PDB file of C-alpha atoms in Angstrom:
ATOM      1  CA  MET A   1     -26.533  29.968 -28.688  1.00 58.00           C
ATOM      2  CA  GLU A   2     -23.668  28.312 -26.813  1.00 80.00           C
ATOM      3  CA  VAL A   3     -21.170  30.580 -28.562  1.00 82.00           C
ATOM      4  CA  GLN A   4     -23.007  33.644 -27.222  1.00 84.00           C
ATOM      5  CA  VAL A   5     -22.768  32.318 -23.670  1.00 80.00           C
ATOM      6  CA  ILE A   6     -19.042  31.597 -24.060  1.00 74.00           C
ATOM      7  CA  THR A   7     -18.484  35.041 -25.566  1.00 79.00           C
ATOM      8  CA  ALA A   8     -20.372  36.653 -22.690  1.00 77.00           C
ATOM      9  CA  CYS A   9     -18.258  34.730 -20.170  1.00 70.00           C
ATOM     10  CA  PHE A  10     -15.037  35.813 -21.876  1.00 71.00           C
ATOM     11  CA  SER A  11     -16.176  39.443 -22.072  1.00 71.00           C
ATOM     12  CA  SER A  12     -17.047  39.419 -18.369  1.00 64.00           C
ATOM     13  CA  PHE A  13     -13.699  37.760 -17.586  1.00 61.00           C
ATOM     14  CA  SER A  14     -11.885  40.644 -19.288  1.00 65.00           C
ATOM     15  CA  THR A  15     -12.450  42.940 -16.315  1.00 73.00           C
ATOM     16  CA  PRO A  16      -9.959  42.447 -13.433  1.00 74.00           C
ATOM     17  CA  LEU A  17     -12.649  42.937 -10.780  1.00 72.00           C
ATOM     18  CA  SER A  18     -14.885  40.271 -12.275  1.00 76.00           C
ATOM     19  CA  LEU A  19     -11.908  37.933 -12.599  1.00 77.00           C
ATOM     20  CA  TRP A  20     -10.957  38.552  -8.949  1.00 82.00           C
ATOM     21  CA  ILE A  21     -14.525  37.911  -7.771  1.00 84.00           C
ATOM     22  CA  ARG A  22     -14.719  34.682  -9.782  1.00 84.00           C
ATOM     23  CA  PHE A  23     -11.299  33.627  -8.451  1.00 88.00           C
ATOM     24  CA  ARG A  24     -12.361  34.240  -4.863  1.00 91.00           C
ATOM     25  CA  ALA A  25     -15.634  32.386  -5.403  1.00 91.00           C
ATOM     26  CA  PHE A  26     -13.644  29.507  -6.910  1.00 91.00           C
ATOM     27  CA  LEU A  27     -11.328  29.370  -3.885  1.00 91.00           C
ATOM     28  CA  VAL A  28     -14.290  29.422  -1.497  1.00 92.00           C
ATOM     29  CA  ALA A  29     -15.971  26.623  -3.444  1.00 90.00           C
ATOM     30  CA  ILE A  30     -12.775  24.543  -3.403  1.00 90.00           C
ATOM     31  CA  GLY A  31     -12.293  25.172   0.324  1.00 89.00           C
ATOM     32  CA  SER A  32     -15.845  24.177   1.200  1.00 88.00           C
ATOM     33  CA  TYR A  33     -15.604  21.138  -1.073  1.00 86.00           C
ATOM     34  CA  MET A  34     -12.361  19.988   0.551  1.00 85.00           C
ATOM     35  CA  SER A  35     -13.734  20.519   4.065  1.00 84.00           C
ATOM     36  CA  TRP A  36     -16.867  18.593   3.043  1.00 80.00           C
ATOM     37  CA  MET A  37     -14.839  15.723   1.557  1.00 77.00           C
ATOM     38  CA  ALA A  38     -12.530  15.539   4.591  1.00 72.00           C
ATOM     39  CA  PRO A  39     -14.549  16.632   7.651  1.00 64.00           C
ATOM     40  CA  GLY A  40     -11.911  15.280  10.030  1.00 63.00           C
ATOM     41  CA  GLN A  41      -9.220  17.625   8.730  1.00 60.00           C
ATOM     42  CA  GLN A  42      -8.823  21.270   9.722  1.00 56.00           C
ATOM     43  CA  ALA A  43     -10.033  23.707   7.060  1.00 49.00           C
ATOM     44  CA  ASN A  44      -8.212  27.026   6.834  1.00 49.00           C
TER      45      ASN A  44
END
């Protein structure tokens, strides 16, 4: 069951558009996490 999920993730990662969307979502998550951890600092 877990192998099917991993395989599905890898197959979806194979497309550049999906990879770009996931990369952007990852950057947004990191940015919001950093701004949440350090509210006093300026978030770009």
